């Protein structure tokens, strides 16, 4: 697999071209804005939380394929989940992305298990090999974290 | 007689020997930072190996040599700019941004009053915007912007109204996003007629076209060393010596004083007042070598070379991509420099830059520290290619190959 194909996996390109959960939610849904001041990417995450569950999530904004695909994949991964489950995915995802550019050792059963549990999100693991793009992948997640804190 | 030969400049530039991802480097980011020739690197190396000492202090041999080297750089810069008053108006700063902060925080804070207007343009770098907004936190300034028209040039239709009550016109000689070269001399004449002073951001222009301060007739000029084949860590703030003499100190400390007592201090006069602490001596030596190198090439020749590359690149981009790739900047060659911002329909600039990196092509994705300008054109970012005196049409070949790859990859 070439470097580019490793970064831009088919799932990523699919979510970039056809982003899921695009749009806005009216109040009382919460609205949280995220910015990447270095590259100009902007994202708004709308959250509807009822009884400790994300019952709906919508995202608007613009950015590169990695930031857009990551936000779309995230919306699918957290929709309908309890806040506890969402926090767990968040922490697993952030761990996957902050391996300081190292490739995840796939021979380690613990790593394999984490990636398996992340499902489609594991496609973004290739980004960790491109340190300057990690912030693209984590923008949506940091915005979601902030939104959950405010909720 | 011209000695300019881009192939020779290339051979003089060690960084261009790099191989990236199996391909020779294609460096198209000179607008962000240019690549120094060997003479610049060697001058700094020689300085550190044999002549290093602090300046303006010692009486021993190498301290005198270091002082001569540092002051020699100042004189070379003054001559390079044909600066009225020679070295007297040349202040070394960390970079162009610090020079703008010096202007705003020293001259601006001392001379601007509540209700005074400062006129900028919509194509300014953040370095020429943010310091004025910061100053507005203490002085009720009226900060205005000359708009940019759809041809990516300054819209001067309302210039007379915009200039009313203006104390300072501060504008870029050449946009770091659009490549647009602004009519600085014409605007300086209009501004002076209204009693305003004129500051010029020459960061993009000074290493790419001749600069003559007598001819331009402006009051302040600022630029960075590393965009004119010199090292990072040094920039220049130039002010007319008679204006500089009236400006209060900026940073305080050693070197910038005439006297310090327990009840206060007296600042030094002239450029010394603005150079607190040990200055960037090695960088001044490197900048001096860069100025010599550029003078050897001839700035007229560098400008002609930039133009030829730009005309060729614009025509080939328009021809090959048939509207899919839009050039965010003027397409006429006579009012622009070698900075080409691209907007590729359906492919984000970051993704373009990533694909280009695969074949060793270095371009800059992003807002280029010019967010008001990007907003004006409804863009979040562009992918920017920019030429240097070592650039060749083969660099454009690689750029086009990469753009085609990105378009094929993302569909």
XYZ file of C-alpha atoms in Angstrom:
562
model
C 0.000 0.000 0.000
C 1.429 3.416 -0.912
C 1.709 6.137 1.706
C -1.208 7.967 0.159
C -3.455 4.933 0.135
C -2.588 4.287 3.751
C -3.621 7.814 4.665
C -6.624 8.083 2.408
C -8.299 4.718 2.969
C -11.445 4.005 0.973
C -13.667 4.500 4.051
C -12.142 7.951 4.566
C -12.694 8.967 0.959
C -16.269 7.664 1.157
C -17.049 9.692 4.285
C -15.360 12.741 2.744
C -17.412 12.517 -0.444
C -20.644 11.553 1.321
C -20.494 12.946 4.840
C -23.049 11.503 7.275
C -25.086 13.584 9.726
C -24.397 16.855 7.904
C -26.495 19.820 8.962
C -27.721 21.756 11.966
C -29.959 21.072 14.974
C -32.250 23.711 16.415
C -32.045 24.662 20.111
C -32.253 23.260 22.725
C -29.573 21.178 20.980
C -26.136 22.462 21.983
C -23.832 24.082 19.454
C -20.031 23.969 19.755
C -17.552 25.524 17.341
C -14.075 24.208 16.714
C -11.259 25.919 14.813
C -7.922 24.889 13.540
C -6.258 28.309 13.437
C -3.251 27.093 11.489
C -5.116 25.772 8.462
C -8.438 27.573 8.718
C -10.604 24.476 9.192
C -13.875 25.245 10.962
C -16.430 22.849 12.390
C -19.685 23.164 14.320
C -21.015 20.192 16.281
C -24.704 20.188 17.267
C -25.630 17.757 20.044
C -28.961 16.649 21.364
C -28.444 14.845 24.660
C -31.440 13.252 26.398
C -31.351 10.962 29.422
C -27.586 10.620 29.260
C -27.604 9.652 25.587
C -26.597 11.424 22.355
C -29.928 11.058 20.578
C -28.855 13.221 17.650
C -25.711 14.834 16.288
C -25.218 17.082 13.253
C -22.066 18.689 11.938
C -21.378 21.616 9.609
C -18.144 23.220 8.531
C -15.354 22.944 6.042
C -11.918 21.429 5.995
C -9.687 18.859 4.365
C -10.699 15.286 3.583
C -9.238 14.016 6.855
C -11.078 16.510 9.061
C -14.350 16.048 7.166
C -14.156 12.246 7.108
C -13.170 12.120 10.763
C -16.170 14.252 11.755
C -18.517 12.096 9.688
C -17.109 8.839 11.100
C -17.345 10.310 14.592
C -20.994 11.261 14.159
C -21.855 7.695 13.171
C -19.808 6.254 16.035
C -21.408 8.329 18.791
C -25.015 8.703 17.664
C -27.379 6.771 19.938
C -24.599 6.023 22.440
C -24.691 6.789 26.153
C -22.356 9.521 27.355
C -20.290 6.891 29.116
C -19.872 4.941 25.877
C -19.044 8.142 23.993
C -16.346 9.062 26.503
C -14.838 5.628 26.093
C -14.722 5.920 22.275
C -13.286 9.414 22.621
C -10.500 8.240 24.837
C -9.723 5.209 22.648
C -9.687 7.381 19.535
C -7.407 9.978 21.074
C -5.045 7.267 22.241
C -4.940 5.852 18.737
C -4.080 9.281 17.308
C -1.460 10.327 19.838
C 1.095 7.601 19.417
C 3.565 10.318 18.459
C 3.632 9.339 14.846
C 4.567 5.732 15.555
C 2.783 3.032 13.685
C 0.526 0.974 15.917
C 2.098 -2.424 16.468
C -0.568 -4.654 15.019
C 1.132 -7.761 16.403
C 0.203 -6.615 19.867
C -3.131 -8.305 20.653
C -4.162 -5.397 22.885
C -3.746 -2.954 19.967
C -5.628 -5.285 17.636
C -8.479 -5.422 20.121
C -8.624 -1.627 20.455
C -8.666 -1.163 16.693
C -11.354 -3.841 16.287
C -13.504 -2.166 18.922
C -13.194 1.148 17.065
C -14.724 -0.368 13.929
C -14.638 1.998 10.942
C -12.826 4.596 13.030
C -9.740 2.422 12.845
C -9.392 3.609 9.240
C -8.094 6.887 10.649
C -5.193 5.146 12.339
C -3.068 5.696 9.204
C -3.202 9.446 9.926
C -1.001 9.015 12.995
C 1.893 8.363 10.596
C 1.472 11.913 9.275
C 2.049 14.092 12.348
C 0.932 17.350 10.728
C -2.426 15.804 9.802
C -3.288 14.504 13.298
C -4.827 17.850 14.194
C -7.092 17.507 11.153
C -8.366 14.154 12.430
C -8.824 15.279 16.020
C -10.610 18.616 15.383
C -14.110 17.072 15.439
C -13.306 14.987 18.502
C -11.940 17.929 20.464
C -15.029 19.902 19.517
C -17.246 17.022 20.671
C -15.354 16.833 23.994
C -15.903 20.532 24.500
C -19.605 20.145 23.626
C -20.017 17.336 26.152
C -18.391 19.428 28.862
C -20.770 22.272 28.133
C -23.803 19.972 28.117
C 25.706 42.836 -18.389
C 23.547 40.207 -16.775
C 25.111 37.316 -14.921
C 21.787 35.764 -14.051
C 21.443 32.075 -14.626
C 18.834 30.170 -12.617
C 20.723 26.893 -13.097
C 23.755 28.484 -11.471
C 21.643 29.819 -8.579
C 20.342 26.292 -8.160
C 23.874 24.911 -8.037
C 24.661 27.522 -5.371
C 21.774 26.346 -3.164
C 22.609 23.239 -1.107
C 19.013 22.616 0.053
C 18.035 21.875 -3.541
C 20.141 18.715 -3.514
C 17.589 17.026 -1.224
C 15.672 14.006 -2.415
C 12.153 13.688 -0.984
C 10.166 10.478 -1.345
C 12.556 9.339 -4.044
C 12.269 12.509 -6.100
C 14.522 15.579 -6.253
C 12.961 18.294 -4.152
C 10.714 20.762 -5.978
C 10.750 23.781 -3.715
C 7.808 26.052 -4.444
C 7.483 27.735 -1.060
C 9.885 30.664 -1.368
C 7.025 32.994 -0.415
C 7.091 31.415 3.046
C 10.864 31.141 3.263
C 13.563 31.153 0.614
C 16.554 28.812 0.415
C 19.906 30.428 1.201
C 22.859 30.122 -1.169
C 26.110 28.587 0.030
C 27.709 32.031 0.477
C 25.133 32.923 3.154
C 25.654 29.681 5.047
C 29.441 29.955 4.761
C 29.500 33.575 5.915
C 27.594 32.654 9.084
C 29.707 29.555 9.605
C 32.938 31.518 9.194
C 31.671 34.166 11.584
C 30.927 31.624 14.309
C 34.138 29.671 13.745
C 36.576 32.582 13.679
C 35.126 35.955 14.547
C 32.406 35.508 17.115
C 32.278 38.047 19.919
C 29.676 40.421 21.250
C 29.266 43.723 19.434
C 29.629 47.332 20.577
C 31.477 46.323 23.759
C 34.942 44.835 23.562
C 38.191 46.520 22.578
C 39.854 43.288 21.521
C 40.409 42.259 17.925
C 37.510 39.846 17.359
C 35.020 42.101 19.152
C 35.986 44.877 16.766
C 35.628 42.496 13.830
C 32.177 41.394 15.024
C 31.077 45.017 15.404
C 32.414 45.850 11.949
C 30.584 42.846 10.493
C 27.313 43.809 12.185
C 27.508 47.465 11.221
C 28.747 46.486 7.767
C 25.499 44.570 7.301
C 23.517 47.658 8.246
C 25.397 49.750 5.713
C 24.883 47.098 3.017
C 21.130 47.045 3.679
C 20.962 50.848 3.488
C 22.767 50.830 0.176
C 20.650 47.958 -1.147
C 17.492 49.984 -0.426
C 19.026 53.316 -1.508
C 17.863 54.540 1.882
C 17.820 58.308 2.483
C 20.174 59.008 5.395
C 22.081 55.743 4.836
C 22.490 53.372 7.780
C 20.842 55.807 10.221
C 17.322 54.578 9.532
C 18.048 50.828 9.512
C 16.975 48.919 12.645
C 17.501 45.174 12.892
C 14.537 43.231 14.285
C 13.704 39.563 14.709
C 11.551 39.516 11.574
C 9.048 41.565 9.583
C 6.320 40.954 12.167
C 8.444 42.427 14.942
C 9.142 45.417 12.693
C 5.391 46.065 12.397
C 5.048 45.769 16.165
C 7.843 48.301 16.535
C 5.998 50.663 14.198
C 2.645 50.302 15.978
C 3.907 50.200 19.545
C 6.527 52.920 19.258
C 5.544 55.362 16.491
C 1.841 54.485 16.657
C 1.427 54.759 20.411
C 3.312 58.081 20.467
C 1.684 59.722 17.457
C -1.854 58.390 17.120
C -4.719 59.886 19.122
C -8.335 58.905 19.707
C -10.257 59.230 16.440
C -7.169 59.051 14.188
C -7.399 56.776 11.176
C -4.956 54.133 9.973
C -5.508 52.878 6.435
C -4.580 49.291 5.573
C -5.639 47.084 2.669
C -7.772 43.965 2.554
C -4.770 41.986 1.264
C -2.518 42.594 4.282
C -0.709 39.870 6.181
C -1.837 39.529 9.820
C 1.491 41.185 10.769
C 0.134 44.460 9.381
C -3.335 44.033 10.926
C -3.084 42.578 14.427
C -0.641 45.192 15.883
C -3.129 47.932 14.856
C -6.020 46.093 16.509
C -3.830 45.725 19.609
C -3.115 49.452 19.564
C -6.867 50.091 19.254
C -7.253 48.537 22.716
C -5.664 51.697 24.174
C -6.291 54.332 21.478
C -9.689 54.704 19.816
C -8.336 54.186 16.284
C -10.392 54.183 13.108
C -8.845 51.237 11.228
C -9.853 51.225 7.554
C -9.168 48.848 4.717
C -8.760 49.602 1.020
C -10.951 46.918 -0.599
C -9.697 44.381 -3.128
C -11.650 44.108 -6.390
C -12.620 40.985 -8.334
C -9.440 41.313 -10.411
C -7.461 40.828 -7.171
C -6.175 44.409 -7.207
C -6.732 47.294 -4.799
C -10.010 49.050 -5.524
C -8.935 52.691 -5.517
C -12.248 54.234 -6.624
C -12.907 55.655 -3.133
C -9.280 56.274 -2.192
C -9.737 60.025 -1.615
C -12.530 59.430 0.908
C -10.622 56.573 2.533
C -7.576 58.796 3.014
C -9.481 61.561 4.828
C -8.153 61.959 8.372
C -5.609 59.175 7.852
C -2.347 59.507 9.788
C -0.733 56.393 8.374
C -1.184 54.325 5.230
C 0.372 50.908 5.802
C 0.299 48.490 2.893
C 2.045 45.575 1.301
C 4.179 46.087 -1.787
C 3.207 42.599 -2.932
C 0.498 40.276 -1.619
C 1.797 37.009 -0.177
C -1.417 35.290 -1.319
C -2.381 36.902 -4.617
C 1.011 37.916 -5.942
C -0.496 41.344 -6.695
C 2.076 44.144 -6.827
C 0.547 47.349 -5.479
C 1.120 50.892 -6.839
C 3.045 51.951 -3.722
C 4.615 55.078 -5.180
C 1.301 56.410 -6.515
C -0.460 55.725 -3.203
C 2.400 57.289 -1.229
C 1.987 60.489 -3.218
C -1.768 60.568 -2.490
C -1.256 59.767 1.203
C 1.450 62.394 1.648
C -0.821 64.985 0.033
C -3.308 64.233 2.834
C -0.588 64.608 5.465
C -0.327 60.872 6.181
C 2.871 58.866 6.540
C 3.365 55.658 4.545
C 4.643 52.251 5.693
C 5.417 49.439 3.273
C 5.506 45.705 3.924
C 8.273 44.639 1.536
C 8.532 41.041 2.801
C 7.494 39.556 -0.544
C 8.986 42.184 -2.829
C 12.435 43.045 -1.492
C 14.115 39.825 -2.654
C 12.260 39.703 -5.959
C 12.377 43.186 -7.508
C 14.435 46.358 -7.219
C 13.597 48.563 -4.202
C 14.589 52.223 -4.138
C 13.469 54.152 -1.089
C 14.280 57.521 -2.641
C 12.107 56.745 -5.639
C 9.279 55.165 -3.605
C 9.294 58.147 -1.233
C 7.796 56.229 1.695
C 8.462 56.746 5.409
C 8.765 53.225 6.795
C 9.634 49.850 5.303
C 9.854 46.413 6.841
C 10.887 42.949 5.695
C 12.393 39.632 6.810
C 15.828 38.262 5.984
C 14.741 34.699 5.298
C 12.462 35.635 2.409
C 15.403 37.227 0.549
C 17.826 34.263 0.656
C 19.071 35.221 4.113
C 18.747 33.484 7.469
C 15.738 33.363 9.794
C 15.824 35.404 13.007
C 16.548 38.756 11.388
C 14.334 41.393 9.856
C 14.605 45.056 9.030
C 12.627 48.066 10.162
C 13.530 51.142 8.198
C 12.287 54.616 9.076
C 13.321 58.014 7.777
C 16.082 58.989 10.236
C 14.301 62.219 11.193
C 11.167 60.212 12.128
C 13.167 57.506 13.896
C 14.757 60.221 16.039
C 11.325 61.160 17.430
C 10.203 57.616 18.231
C 10.171 56.339 21.822
C 12.039 53.090 22.631
C 10.313 49.778 21.969
C 12.084 47.030 23.962
C 14.167 48.057 26.948
C 17.449 46.681 28.260
C 21.140 46.766 27.564
C 22.488 48.365 24.425
C 19.568 50.761 23.881
C 20.503 53.214 26.640
C 22.660 56.317 26.981
C 22.537 56.153 30.775
C 20.860 54.180 33.560
C 20.622 55.450 37.129
C 18.669 54.331 40.181
C 16.048 56.970 39.405
C 15.564 56.249 35.721
C 17.257 55.916 32.340
C 18.055 57.881 29.214
C 17.616 56.046 25.910
C 20.293 56.033 23.239
C 19.691 57.934 20.013
C 19.255 56.651 16.459
C 18.838 52.998 15.577
C 20.666 51.969 18.770
C 17.600 53.002 20.783
C 15.635 50.172 19.149
C 18.137 47.359 19.475
C 17.938 46.163 23.069
C 20.152 43.278 24.129
C 22.728 41.363 22.130
C 21.540 41.532 18.528
C 21.446 38.800 15.872
C 25.060 39.185 14.780
C 25.517 35.990 12.804
C 22.172 36.566 11.115
C 23.227 40.099 10.130
C 26.371 38.609 8.607
C 24.207 36.106 6.715
C 21.825 38.817 5.560
C 24.754 40.869 4.310
C 25.909 37.888 2.237
C 22.347 37.465 0.903
C 22.230 41.114 -0.156
C 25.580 40.729 -1.934
C 24.316 37.591 -3.647
C 21.073 39.262 -4.791
C 23.017 42.280 -6.039
C 25.226 39.898 -7.994
C 22.147 38.366 -9.616
C 20.585 41.762 -10.253
C 17.080 42.353 -8.904
C 15.907 43.326 -12.400
C 16.983 39.906 -13.584
C 15.306 38.156 -10.656
C 12.082 40.010 -11.446
C 12.281 39.098 -15.129
C 12.914 35.474 -14.189
C 9.944 35.414 -11.765
C 7.729 36.880 -14.472
C 8.731 34.360 -17.107
C 8.061 31.463 -14.718
C 4.752 32.963 -13.593
C 3.451 33.626 -17.103
C 4.381 30.088 -18.138
C 2.837 28.486 -15.024
C -0.433 30.428 -15.234
C -0.867 29.659 -18.888
C -0.151 25.939 -18.422
C -2.422 25.645 -15.344
C -5.288 27.304 -17.206
C -4.702 25.185 -20.298
C -4.230 21.801 -18.609
C -6.979 21.973 -16.002
C -9.591 23.832 -17.969
C -11.222 25.710 -15.081
C -10.920 22.950 -12.480
C -7.971 24.801 -10.963
C -8.677 28.469 -10.316
C -5.857 30.976 -9.855
C -6.603 33.292 -6.925
C -4.686 36.309 -8.153
C -4.175 38.503 -11.206
C -3.442 36.706 -14.462
C -1.842 39.677 -16.197
C 1.891 39.426 -15.632
C 2.859 43.069 -15.386
C 1.320 43.740 -11.954
C 2.189 40.538 -10.152
C 5.069 38.561 -8.747
C 5.847 34.859 -8.594
C 3.287 33.808 -5.986
C 0.460 31.660 -7.366
C -2.464 30.689 -5.120
C -4.583 27.809 -6.355
C -8.116 26.740 -5.570
C -8.833 23.256 -6.897
C -12.543 22.555 -7.196
C -13.462 19.667 -4.878
C -10.014 19.091 -3.395
C -8.949 20.808 -0.184
C -5.546 22.586 -0.260
C -4.245 20.347 2.547
C -4.988 17.283 0.492
C -3.367 18.871 -2.573
C -0.236 19.616 -0.552
C -0.198 16.060 0.829
C -0.342 14.508 -2.649
C 2.315 16.948 -3.897
C 4.596 15.951 -1.018
C 4.457 12.370 -2.309
C 6.471 13.516 -5.331
C 8.681 15.937 -3.414
C 6.791 19.135 -4.307
C 6.699 21.717 -1.502
C 3.747 24.128 -1.580
C 1.978 25.917 1.217
C -1.659 25.108 2.052
C -3.636 27.394 4.339
C -4.813 30.956 4.810
C -1.273 32.367 4.586
C -1.887 34.656 7.576
C -4.291 36.726 5.495
C -7.712 35.701 6.793
C -9.528 38.950 5.906
C -8.444 38.434 2.290
C -9.511 34.776 2.294
C -12.924 35.801 3.681
C -13.225 38.444 0.963
C -13.043 35.662 -1.631
C -15.084 33.134 0.352
C -12.105 30.792 0.761
C -10.836 29.003 3.859
C -7.492 28.197 2.291
C -5.518 27.979 -0.933
C -2.552 25.911 -2.050
C 0.198 28.386 -2.839
C 3.190 27.841 -5.099
C 5.874 30.535 -5.057
C 9.101 30.910 -7.011
C 12.636 31.866 -6.109
C 15.625 32.798 -8.273
C 16.567 29.080 -8.332
C 13.178 27.989 -9.702
C 12.926 26.464 -13.171
C 10.079 25.511 -15.497
C 10.822 21.908 -14.482
C 9.486 22.874 -11.026
C 6.242 23.842 -12.716
C 6.263 20.471 -14.531
C 6.343 18.702 -11.151
C 3.615 20.974 -9.778
C 1.329 20.159 -12.710
C 2.056 16.446 -12.379
C 1.115 16.598 -8.688
C -2.047 18.607 -9.311
C -3.121 16.049 -11.916
C -2.445 13.243 -9.422
C -4.491 14.941 -6.719
C -7.411 15.523 -9.079
C -7.290 11.908 -10.267
C -7.014 10.595 -6.700
C -9.866 12.606 -5.227
C -11.975 12.481 -8.394
